[in-house]
PDB file of C-alpha atoms in Angstrom:
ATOM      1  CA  UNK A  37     -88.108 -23.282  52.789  1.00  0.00           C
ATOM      2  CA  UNK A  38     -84.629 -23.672  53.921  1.00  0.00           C
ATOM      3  CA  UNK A  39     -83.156 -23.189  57.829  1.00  0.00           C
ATOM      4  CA  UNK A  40     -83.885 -19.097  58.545  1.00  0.00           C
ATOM      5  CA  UNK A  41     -86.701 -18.714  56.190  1.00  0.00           C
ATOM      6  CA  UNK A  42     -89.430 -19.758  57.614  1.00  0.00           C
ATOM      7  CA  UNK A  43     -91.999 -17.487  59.524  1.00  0.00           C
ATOM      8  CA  UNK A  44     -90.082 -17.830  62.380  1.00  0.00           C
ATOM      9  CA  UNK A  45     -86.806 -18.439  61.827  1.00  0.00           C
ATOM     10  CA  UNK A  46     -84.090 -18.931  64.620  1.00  0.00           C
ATOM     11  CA  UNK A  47     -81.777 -15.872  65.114  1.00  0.00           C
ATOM     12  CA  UNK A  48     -78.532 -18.198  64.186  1.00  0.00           C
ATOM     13  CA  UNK A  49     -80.492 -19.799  60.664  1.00  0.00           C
ATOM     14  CA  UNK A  50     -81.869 -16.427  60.034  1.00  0.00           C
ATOM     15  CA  UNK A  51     -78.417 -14.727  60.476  1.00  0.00           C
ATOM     16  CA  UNK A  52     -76.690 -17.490  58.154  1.00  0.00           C
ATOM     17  CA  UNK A  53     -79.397 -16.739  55.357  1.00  0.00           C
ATOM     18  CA  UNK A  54     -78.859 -12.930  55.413  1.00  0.00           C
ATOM     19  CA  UNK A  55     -75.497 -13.058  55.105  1.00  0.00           C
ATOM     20  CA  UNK A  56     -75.506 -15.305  52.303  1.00  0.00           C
ATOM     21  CA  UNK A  57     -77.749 -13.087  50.388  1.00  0.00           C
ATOM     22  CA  UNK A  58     -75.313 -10.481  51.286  1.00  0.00           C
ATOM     23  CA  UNK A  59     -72.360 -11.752  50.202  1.00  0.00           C
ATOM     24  CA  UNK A  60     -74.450 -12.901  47.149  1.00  0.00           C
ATOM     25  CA  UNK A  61     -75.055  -8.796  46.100  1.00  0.00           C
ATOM     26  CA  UNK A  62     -71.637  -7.990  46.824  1.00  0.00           C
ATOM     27  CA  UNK A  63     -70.064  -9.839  44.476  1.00  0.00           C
ATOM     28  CA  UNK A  64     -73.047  -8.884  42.066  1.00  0.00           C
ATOM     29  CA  UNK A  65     -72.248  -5.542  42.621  1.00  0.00           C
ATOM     30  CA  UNK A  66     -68.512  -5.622  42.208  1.00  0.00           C
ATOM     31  CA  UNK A  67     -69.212  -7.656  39.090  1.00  0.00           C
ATOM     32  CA  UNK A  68     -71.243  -4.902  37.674  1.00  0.00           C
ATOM     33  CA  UNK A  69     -68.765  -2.311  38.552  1.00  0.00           C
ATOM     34  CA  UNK A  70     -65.772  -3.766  37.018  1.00  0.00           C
ATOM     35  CA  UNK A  71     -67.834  -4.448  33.823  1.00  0.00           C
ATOM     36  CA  UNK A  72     -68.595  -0.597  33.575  1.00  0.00           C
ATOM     37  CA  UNK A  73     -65.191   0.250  34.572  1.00  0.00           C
ATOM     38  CA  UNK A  74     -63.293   2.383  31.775  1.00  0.00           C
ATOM     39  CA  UNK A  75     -61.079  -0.445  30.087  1.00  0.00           C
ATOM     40  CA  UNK A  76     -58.112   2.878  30.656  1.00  0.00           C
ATOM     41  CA  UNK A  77     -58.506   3.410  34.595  1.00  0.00           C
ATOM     42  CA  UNK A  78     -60.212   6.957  33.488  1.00  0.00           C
ATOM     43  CA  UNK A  79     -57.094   8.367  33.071  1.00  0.00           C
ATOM     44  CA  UNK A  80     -56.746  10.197  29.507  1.00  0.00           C
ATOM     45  CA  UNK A  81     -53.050  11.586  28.244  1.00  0.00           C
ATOM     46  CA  UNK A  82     -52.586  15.335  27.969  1.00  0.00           C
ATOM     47  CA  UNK A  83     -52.647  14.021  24.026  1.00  0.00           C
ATOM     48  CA  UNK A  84     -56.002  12.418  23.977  1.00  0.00           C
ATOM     49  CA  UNK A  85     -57.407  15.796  25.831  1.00  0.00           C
ATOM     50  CA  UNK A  86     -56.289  18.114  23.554  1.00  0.00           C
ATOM     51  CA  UNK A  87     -58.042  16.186  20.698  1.00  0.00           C
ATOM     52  CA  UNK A  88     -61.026  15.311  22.813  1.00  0.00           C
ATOM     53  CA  UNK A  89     -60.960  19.280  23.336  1.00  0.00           C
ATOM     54  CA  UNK A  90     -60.371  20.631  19.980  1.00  0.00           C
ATOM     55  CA  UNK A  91     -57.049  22.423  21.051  1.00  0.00           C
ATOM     56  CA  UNK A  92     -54.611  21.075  19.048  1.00  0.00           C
ATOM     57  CA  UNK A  93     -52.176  23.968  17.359  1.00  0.00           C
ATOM     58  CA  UNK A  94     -53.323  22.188  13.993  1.00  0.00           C
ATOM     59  CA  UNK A  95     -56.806  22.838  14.166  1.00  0.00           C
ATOM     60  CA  UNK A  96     -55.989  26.320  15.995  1.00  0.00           C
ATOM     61  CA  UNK A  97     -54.503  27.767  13.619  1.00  0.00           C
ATOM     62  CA  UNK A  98     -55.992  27.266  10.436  1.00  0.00           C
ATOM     63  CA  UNK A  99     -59.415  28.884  11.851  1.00  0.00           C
ATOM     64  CA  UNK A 100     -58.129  31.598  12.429  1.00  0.00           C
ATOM     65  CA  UNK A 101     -56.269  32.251   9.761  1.00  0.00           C
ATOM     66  CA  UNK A 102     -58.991  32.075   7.007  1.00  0.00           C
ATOM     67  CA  UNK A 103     -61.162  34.708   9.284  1.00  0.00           C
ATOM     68  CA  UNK A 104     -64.553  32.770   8.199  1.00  0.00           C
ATOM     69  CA  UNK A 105     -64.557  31.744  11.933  1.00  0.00           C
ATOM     70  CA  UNK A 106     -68.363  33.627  12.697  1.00  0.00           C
ATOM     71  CA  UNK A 107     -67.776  31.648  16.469  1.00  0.00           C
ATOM     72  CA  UNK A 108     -70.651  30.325  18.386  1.00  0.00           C
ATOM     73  CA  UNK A 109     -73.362  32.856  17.228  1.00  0.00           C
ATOM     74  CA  UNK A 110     -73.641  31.501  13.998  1.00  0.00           C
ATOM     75  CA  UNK A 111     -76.979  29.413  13.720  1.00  0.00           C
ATOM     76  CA  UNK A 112     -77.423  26.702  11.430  1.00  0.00           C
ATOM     77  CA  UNK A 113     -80.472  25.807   9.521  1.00  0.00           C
ATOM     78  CA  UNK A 114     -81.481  21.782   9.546  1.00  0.00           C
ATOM     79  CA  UNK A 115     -83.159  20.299   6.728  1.00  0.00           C
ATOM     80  CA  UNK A 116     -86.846  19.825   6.412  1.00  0.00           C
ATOM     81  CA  UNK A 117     -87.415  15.822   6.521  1.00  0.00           C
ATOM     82  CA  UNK A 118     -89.364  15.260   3.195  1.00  0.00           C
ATOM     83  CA  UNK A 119     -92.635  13.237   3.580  1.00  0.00           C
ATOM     84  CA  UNK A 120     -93.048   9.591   1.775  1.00  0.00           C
ATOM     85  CA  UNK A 121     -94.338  10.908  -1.304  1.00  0.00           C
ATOM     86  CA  UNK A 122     -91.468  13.458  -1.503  1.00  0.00           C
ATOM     87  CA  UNK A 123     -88.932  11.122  -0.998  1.00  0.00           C
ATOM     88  CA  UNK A 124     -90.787   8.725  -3.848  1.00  0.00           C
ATOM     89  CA  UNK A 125     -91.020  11.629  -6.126  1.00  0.00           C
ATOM     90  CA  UNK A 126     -87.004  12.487  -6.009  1.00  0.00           C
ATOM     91  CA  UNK A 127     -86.396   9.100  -7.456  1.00  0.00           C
TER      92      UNK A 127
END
């Protein structure tokens, strides 16, 4: 074992081998913060929003227009998955 490891370490060795390891997880951790950074700075444009959002006067507009628009109530029925065989017997 190195100088501040042992059992017993002198204060000074032990105090030298901390701070290593410190400065060891700091850069770790700054590493694996500017990796998961957003490659933008976070900041989105009023544009990129409004897309994001689904608010565009495009979009807007033509729902309501065709008055088909039944809103959030409106449940929607998933397929069944088929079994094995039922898939085998489709083809």
């Amino acid at each position: 074992a190195r100088p501040g490891q042992s059992y017993r370490p002198d204060e000074e060795h032990h105090q030298d081998v901390i701070g290593e390891a410190l400065g060891i997880e700091l850069r770790r951790k700054e590493a694996l913060d500017y990796r998961n950074a957003p490659i933008g700075g976070g900041a989105m444009s009023a544009e990129t929003l409004a897309i994001l959002a689904g608010s565009s006067d495009d979009e807007s507009d033509d729902g309501e227009e065709d008055g088909n628009h039944d809103g959030p109530t409106a449940i929607l029925k998933r397929r069944e998955k088929f079994t094995r065989a039922q898939r085998n017997k489709q083809k």
